[in-house]
Coordinates of C-alpha atoms and ligand atoms in Angstrom, one line a residue:
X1 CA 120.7 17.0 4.9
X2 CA 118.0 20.1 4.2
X3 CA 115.8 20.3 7.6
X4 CA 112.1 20.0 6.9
X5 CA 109.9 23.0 8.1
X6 CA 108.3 20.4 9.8
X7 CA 110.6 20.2 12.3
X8 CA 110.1 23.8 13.0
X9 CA 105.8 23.1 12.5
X10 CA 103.7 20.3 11.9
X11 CA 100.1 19.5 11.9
X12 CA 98.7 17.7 15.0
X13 CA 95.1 16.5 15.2
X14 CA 95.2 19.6 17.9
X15 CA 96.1 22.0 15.7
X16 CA 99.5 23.4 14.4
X17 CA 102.6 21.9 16.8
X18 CA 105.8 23.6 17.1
X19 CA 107.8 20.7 18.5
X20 CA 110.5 22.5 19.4
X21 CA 108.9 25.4 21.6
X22 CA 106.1 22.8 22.7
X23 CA 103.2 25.6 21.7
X24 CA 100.4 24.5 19.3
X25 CA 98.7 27.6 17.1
X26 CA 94.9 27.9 17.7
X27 CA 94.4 24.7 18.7
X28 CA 91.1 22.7 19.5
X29 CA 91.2 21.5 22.4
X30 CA 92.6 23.0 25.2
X31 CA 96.2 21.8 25.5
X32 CA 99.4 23.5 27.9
X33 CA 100.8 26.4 25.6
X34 CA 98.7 27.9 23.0
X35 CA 99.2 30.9 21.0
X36 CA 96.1 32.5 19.6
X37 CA 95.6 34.0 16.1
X38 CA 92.3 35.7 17.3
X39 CA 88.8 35.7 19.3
X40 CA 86.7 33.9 16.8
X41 CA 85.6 30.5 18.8
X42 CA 87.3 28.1 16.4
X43 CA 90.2 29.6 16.9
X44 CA 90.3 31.0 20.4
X45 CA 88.9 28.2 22.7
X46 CA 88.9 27.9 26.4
X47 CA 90.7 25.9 28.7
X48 CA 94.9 26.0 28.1
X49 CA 97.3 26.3 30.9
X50 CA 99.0 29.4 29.2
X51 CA 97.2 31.2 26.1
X52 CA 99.3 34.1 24.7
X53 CA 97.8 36.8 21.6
X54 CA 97.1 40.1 21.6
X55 CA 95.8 42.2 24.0
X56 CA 92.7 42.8 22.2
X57 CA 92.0 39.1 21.4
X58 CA 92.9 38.5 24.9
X59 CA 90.4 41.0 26.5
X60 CA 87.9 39.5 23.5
X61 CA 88.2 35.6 25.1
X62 CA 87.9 37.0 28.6
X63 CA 84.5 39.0 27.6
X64 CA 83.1 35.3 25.7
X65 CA 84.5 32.4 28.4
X66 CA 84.9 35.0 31.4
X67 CA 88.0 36.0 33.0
X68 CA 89.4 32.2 34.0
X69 CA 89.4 31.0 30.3
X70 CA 92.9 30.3 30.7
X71 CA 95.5 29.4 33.3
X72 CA 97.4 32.3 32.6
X73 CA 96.9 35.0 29.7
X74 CA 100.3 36.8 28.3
X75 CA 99.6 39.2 25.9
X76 CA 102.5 39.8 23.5
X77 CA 102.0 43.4 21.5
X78 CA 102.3 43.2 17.6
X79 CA 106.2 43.0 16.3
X80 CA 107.6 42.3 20.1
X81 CA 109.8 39.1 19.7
X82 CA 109.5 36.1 22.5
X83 CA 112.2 33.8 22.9
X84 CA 111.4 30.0 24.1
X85 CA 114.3 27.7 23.6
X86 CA 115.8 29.2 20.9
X87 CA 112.5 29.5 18.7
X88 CA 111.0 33.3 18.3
X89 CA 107.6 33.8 18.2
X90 CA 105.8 37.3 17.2
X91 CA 102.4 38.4 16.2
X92 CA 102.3 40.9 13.3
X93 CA 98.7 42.3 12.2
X94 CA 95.9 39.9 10.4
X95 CA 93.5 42.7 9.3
X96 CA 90.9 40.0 9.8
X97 CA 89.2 41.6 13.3
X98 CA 90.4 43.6 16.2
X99 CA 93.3 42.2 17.9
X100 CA 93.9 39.7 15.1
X101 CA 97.7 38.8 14.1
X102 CA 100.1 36.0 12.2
X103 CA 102.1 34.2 14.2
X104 CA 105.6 34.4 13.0
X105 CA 107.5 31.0 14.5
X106 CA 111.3 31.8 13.8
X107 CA 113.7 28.9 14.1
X108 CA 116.2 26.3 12.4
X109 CA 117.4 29.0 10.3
X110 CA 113.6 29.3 9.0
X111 CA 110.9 31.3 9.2
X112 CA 107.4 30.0 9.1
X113 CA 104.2 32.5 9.2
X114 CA 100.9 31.4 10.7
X115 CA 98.3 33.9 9.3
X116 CA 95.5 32.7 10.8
X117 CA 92.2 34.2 9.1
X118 CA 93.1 37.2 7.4
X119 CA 91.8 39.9 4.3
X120 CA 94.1 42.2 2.5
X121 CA 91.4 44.9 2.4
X122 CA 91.2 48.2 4.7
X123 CA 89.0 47.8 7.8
X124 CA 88.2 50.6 10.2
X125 CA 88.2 48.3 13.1
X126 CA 91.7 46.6 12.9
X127 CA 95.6 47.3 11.5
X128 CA 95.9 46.1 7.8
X129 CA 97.4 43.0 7.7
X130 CA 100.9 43.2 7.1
X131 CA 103.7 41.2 4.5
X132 CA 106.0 39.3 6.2
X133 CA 108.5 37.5 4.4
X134 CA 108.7 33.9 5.1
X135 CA 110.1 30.5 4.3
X136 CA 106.4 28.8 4.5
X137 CA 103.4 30.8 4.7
X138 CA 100.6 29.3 5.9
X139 CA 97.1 30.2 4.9
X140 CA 93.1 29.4 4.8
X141 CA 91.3 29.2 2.0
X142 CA 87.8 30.0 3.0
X143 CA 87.1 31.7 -0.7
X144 CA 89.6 30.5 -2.5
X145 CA 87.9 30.1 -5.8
X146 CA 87.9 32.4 -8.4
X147 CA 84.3 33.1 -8.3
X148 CA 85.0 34.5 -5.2
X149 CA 85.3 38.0 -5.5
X150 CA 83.9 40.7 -2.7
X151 CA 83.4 44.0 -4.1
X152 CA 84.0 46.9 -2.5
X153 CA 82.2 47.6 1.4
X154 CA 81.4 51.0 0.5
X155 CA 79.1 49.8 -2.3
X156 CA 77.5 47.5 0.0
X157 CA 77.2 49.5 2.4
X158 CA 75.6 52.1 -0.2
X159 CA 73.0 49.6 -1.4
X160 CA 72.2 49.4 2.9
X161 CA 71.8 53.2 3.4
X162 CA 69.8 53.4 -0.4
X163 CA 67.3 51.0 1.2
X164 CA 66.8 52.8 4.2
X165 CA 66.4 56.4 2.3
X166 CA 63.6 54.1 0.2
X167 CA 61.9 52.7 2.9
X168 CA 61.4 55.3 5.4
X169 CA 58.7 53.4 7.1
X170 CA 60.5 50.0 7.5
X171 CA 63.4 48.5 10.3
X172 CA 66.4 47.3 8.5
X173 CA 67.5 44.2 10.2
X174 CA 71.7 43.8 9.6
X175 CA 72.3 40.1 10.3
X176 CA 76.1 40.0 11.0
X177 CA 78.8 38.1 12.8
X178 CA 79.0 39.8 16.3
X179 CA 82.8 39.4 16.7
X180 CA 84.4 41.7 13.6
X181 CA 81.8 42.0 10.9
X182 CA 79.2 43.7 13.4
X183 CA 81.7 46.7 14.4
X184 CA 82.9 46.8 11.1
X185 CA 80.0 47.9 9.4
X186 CA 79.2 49.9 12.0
X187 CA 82.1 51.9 11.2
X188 CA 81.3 52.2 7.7
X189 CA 78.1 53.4 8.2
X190 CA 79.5 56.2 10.4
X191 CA 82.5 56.5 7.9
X192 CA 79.3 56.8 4.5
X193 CA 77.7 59.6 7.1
X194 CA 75.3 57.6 9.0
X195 CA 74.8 59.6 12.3
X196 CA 71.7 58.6 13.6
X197 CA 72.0 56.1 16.6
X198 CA 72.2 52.3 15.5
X199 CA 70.3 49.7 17.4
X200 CA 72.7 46.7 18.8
X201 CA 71.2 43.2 19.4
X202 CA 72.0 42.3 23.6
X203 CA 74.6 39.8 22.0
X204 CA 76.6 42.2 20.6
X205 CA 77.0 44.8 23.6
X206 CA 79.9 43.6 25.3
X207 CA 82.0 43.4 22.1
X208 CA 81.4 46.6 21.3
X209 CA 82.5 47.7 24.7
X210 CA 85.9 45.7 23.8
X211 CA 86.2 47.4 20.2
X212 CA 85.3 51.1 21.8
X213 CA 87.7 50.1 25.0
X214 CA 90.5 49.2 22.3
X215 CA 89.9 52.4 20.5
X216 CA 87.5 51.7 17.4
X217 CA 84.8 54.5 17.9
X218 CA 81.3 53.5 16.8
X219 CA 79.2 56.3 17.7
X220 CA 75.8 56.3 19.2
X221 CA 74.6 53.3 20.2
X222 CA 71.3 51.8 22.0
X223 CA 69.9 48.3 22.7
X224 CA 67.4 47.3 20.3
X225 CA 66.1 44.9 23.1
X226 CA 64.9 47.9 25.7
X227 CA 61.9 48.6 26.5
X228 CA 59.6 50.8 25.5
X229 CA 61.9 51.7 22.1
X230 CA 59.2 50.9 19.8
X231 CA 59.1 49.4 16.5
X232 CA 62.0 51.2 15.2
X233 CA 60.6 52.6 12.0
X234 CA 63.4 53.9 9.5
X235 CA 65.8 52.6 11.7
X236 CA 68.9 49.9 11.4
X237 CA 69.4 47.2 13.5
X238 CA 72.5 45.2 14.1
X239 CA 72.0 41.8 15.0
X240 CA 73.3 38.1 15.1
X241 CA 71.6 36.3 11.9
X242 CA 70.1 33.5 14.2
X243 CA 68.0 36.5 15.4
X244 CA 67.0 37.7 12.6
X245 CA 64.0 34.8 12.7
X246 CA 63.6 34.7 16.2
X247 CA 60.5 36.1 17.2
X248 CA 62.5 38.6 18.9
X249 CA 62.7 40.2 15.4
X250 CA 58.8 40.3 14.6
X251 CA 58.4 43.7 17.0
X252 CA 60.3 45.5 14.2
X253 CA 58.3 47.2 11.4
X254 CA 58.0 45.5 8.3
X255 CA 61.7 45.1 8.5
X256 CA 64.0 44.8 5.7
X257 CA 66.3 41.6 6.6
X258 CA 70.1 41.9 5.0
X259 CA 72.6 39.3 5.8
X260 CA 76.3 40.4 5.5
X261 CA 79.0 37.7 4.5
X262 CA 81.2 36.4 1.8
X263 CA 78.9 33.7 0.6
X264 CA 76.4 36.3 -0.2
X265 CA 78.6 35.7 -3.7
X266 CA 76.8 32.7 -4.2
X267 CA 73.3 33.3 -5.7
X268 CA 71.8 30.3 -4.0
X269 CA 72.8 31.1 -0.8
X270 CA 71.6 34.7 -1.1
X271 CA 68.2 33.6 -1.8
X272 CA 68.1 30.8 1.5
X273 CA 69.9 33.2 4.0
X274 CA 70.3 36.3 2.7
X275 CA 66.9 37.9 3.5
X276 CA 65.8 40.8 1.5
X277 CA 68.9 42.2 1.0
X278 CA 71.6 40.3 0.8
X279 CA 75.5 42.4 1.9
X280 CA 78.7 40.6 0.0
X281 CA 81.0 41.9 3.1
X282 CA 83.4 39.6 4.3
X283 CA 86.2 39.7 6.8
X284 CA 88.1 36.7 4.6
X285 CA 90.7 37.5 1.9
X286 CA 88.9 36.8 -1.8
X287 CA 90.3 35.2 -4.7
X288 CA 92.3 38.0 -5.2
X289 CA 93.5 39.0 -2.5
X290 CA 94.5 34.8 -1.9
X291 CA 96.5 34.5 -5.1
X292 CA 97.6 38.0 -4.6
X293 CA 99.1 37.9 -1.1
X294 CA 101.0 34.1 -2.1
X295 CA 102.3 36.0 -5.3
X296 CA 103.7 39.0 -3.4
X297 CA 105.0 36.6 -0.6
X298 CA 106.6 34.3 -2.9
X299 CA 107.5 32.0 0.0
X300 CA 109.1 28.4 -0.5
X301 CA 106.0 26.7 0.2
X302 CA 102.5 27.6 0.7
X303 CA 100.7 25.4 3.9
X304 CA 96.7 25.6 3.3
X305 CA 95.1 24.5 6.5
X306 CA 91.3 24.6 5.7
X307 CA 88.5 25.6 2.6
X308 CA 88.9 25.3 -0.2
X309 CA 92.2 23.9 -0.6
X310 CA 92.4 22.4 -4.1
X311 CA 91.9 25.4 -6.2
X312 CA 94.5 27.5 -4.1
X313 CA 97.0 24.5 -4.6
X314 CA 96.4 24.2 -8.2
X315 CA 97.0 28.0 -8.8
X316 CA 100.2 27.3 -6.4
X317 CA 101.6 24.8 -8.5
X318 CA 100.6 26.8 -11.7
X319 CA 102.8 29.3 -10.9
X320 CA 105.4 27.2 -9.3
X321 CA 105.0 27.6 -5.5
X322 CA 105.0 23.9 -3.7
X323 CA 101.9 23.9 -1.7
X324 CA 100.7 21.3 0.6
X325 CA 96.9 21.0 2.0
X326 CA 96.9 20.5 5.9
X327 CA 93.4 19.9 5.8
X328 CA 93.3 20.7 9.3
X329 CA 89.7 19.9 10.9
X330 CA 87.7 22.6 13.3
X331 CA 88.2 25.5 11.7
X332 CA 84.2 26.7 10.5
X333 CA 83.3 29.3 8.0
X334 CA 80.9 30.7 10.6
X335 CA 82.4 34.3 11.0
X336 CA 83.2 34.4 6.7
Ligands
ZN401 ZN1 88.1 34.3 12.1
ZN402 ZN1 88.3 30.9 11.1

């Protein structure tokens, strides 16, 4: 008789169940033993008797629910191996934000890997996602279509810095994600020469204290909300996109408004959300890097547990890797 990975993981209306170390992977409601891919809020929730990730993603959770979000918080450092009743769980880097791993569940002679949301590409703010050979892997699909394809962050970020060389006189308004995307391209700014100091939205000053407390240096900062700052002409702004129509962003002059995320791809979307100058930067893996991390894994059988599931099974079972949709239920596209 061949023992099902199942046995070893199965979907749950929580989230992914590993029956026989009685942990559930991100789950979605707050349950006894949870381990946590990373800090974005449909992953990382609030509430479970024990929550173990990364110290980062740890120290991110404490910083968004405050320091009782969980009964107890273990952190487990990338590559060290726990052992709970004969099933071994590690965390091994995601590349997606700081702090954010695959689970790797180890057990009935199997090995299953949990990658959570991930990219392939290099980011300044976190360690590159790394190849871990595995029985099942299990992976999202936020942009897994094939007109999904970022380009390069140092051409987007290029287009940002050629606006604010051409429009001395005007704010640029970043609208990003404030967990990952916002210290990211803060980074690359520094990284394309940008020295100047960069205004921070309120909401995003006590992540970057995480990021800069966890090592990722983003330079000179200062709170676009202080007084007496002035319209910040000819300078950039980093906020969350729901400010960018608060009134809160009408003191800025003339400013240039530039959304950053993956669905900047789409032309539609550009035009509704993107503002003026829409930034294709996203911390999701692309078609490419998709179909490229399933071919280098080669594992048994490819898990997709939410997005766009169809076209990632299809190019599976094209080049003859089972797959199976989880279509597990929670998981938004609000950090893509
Ligand atoms: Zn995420
Ligand atoms: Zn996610």
């Amino acid at each position: 008789m061949t023992i099902r990975p199942e046995s070893l993981l199965c979907p749950r209306p929580e989230g992914l169940y590993c029956p026989p170390g009685d942990f559930f992977i991100d789950p979605t409601r707050a349950v006894e033993r949870a381990v946590i891919t990373h800090g974005h809020s449909d992953h990382a929730r609030s509430g479970h008797a024990l929550a173990l990730a990364t110290h980062a993603t740890l120290d991110i959770m404490a910083e968004r629910y405050g320091e009782g979000f969980a009964g107890r918080a273990q952190p487990l450092k990338y590559g060290e191996v726990l052992n709970r009743d004969g099933v071994e769980v590690s965390l091994v880097p995601a590349g997606h934000v700081l702090g954010s791993a695959q689970v790797v569940v180890r057990g009935k002679g199997m090995t299953i890997v949990v990658s959570g949301d991930y990219k392939r590409r290099r980011d300044p703010t976190c360690k590159p996602f790394q190849p871990t050979p595995c029985d099942v892997f299990v992976s999202e699909a936020t942009f897994a279509l094939p007109v999904f394809r970022h380009p390069p962050d140092t051409e987007e970020i290029g287009k940002l810095m050629k606006s604010v060389r051409q429009f001395p006189e005007r704010t640029h308004l970043v609208g990003a994600y404030v967990l990952g995307k916002a210290q990211r391209i803060i980074c690359l700014l520094r990284e394309a020469g940008y020295d100047k100091p960069i205004y921070v939205h309120g909401a995003l000053e006590r992540l970057n204290a995480v990021y800069e407390a966890h090592g990722v240096r983003l330079g000179r900062l200062a709170l676009a909300t202080a007084e007496g700052i002035g319209d910040l002409a000819g300078e950039i702004v980093i906020a969350p996109r729901s400010a960018l129509q608060d009134r809160w962003a009408r003191r800025f002059a003339d400013p240039v408004s530039a959304f950053a995320s993956g669905w900047m791809r789409v032309r539609a979307r550009a035009r509704q959300q993107g503002g003026e100058l829409p930034l294709v930067i996203s911390d999701h893996a692309d078609w490419d890097e998709l179909t490229g991390t399933v071919a280098e894994l080669r594992p048994g059988e490819l898990w997709i547990t939410h997005g766009r599931e169809e076209a990632l099974a299809r190019w599976a079972s094209l080049n003859g890797i089972a797959s199976r949709p989880l279509s597990l239920v929670g998981y938004e596209d609000e950090d893509a």
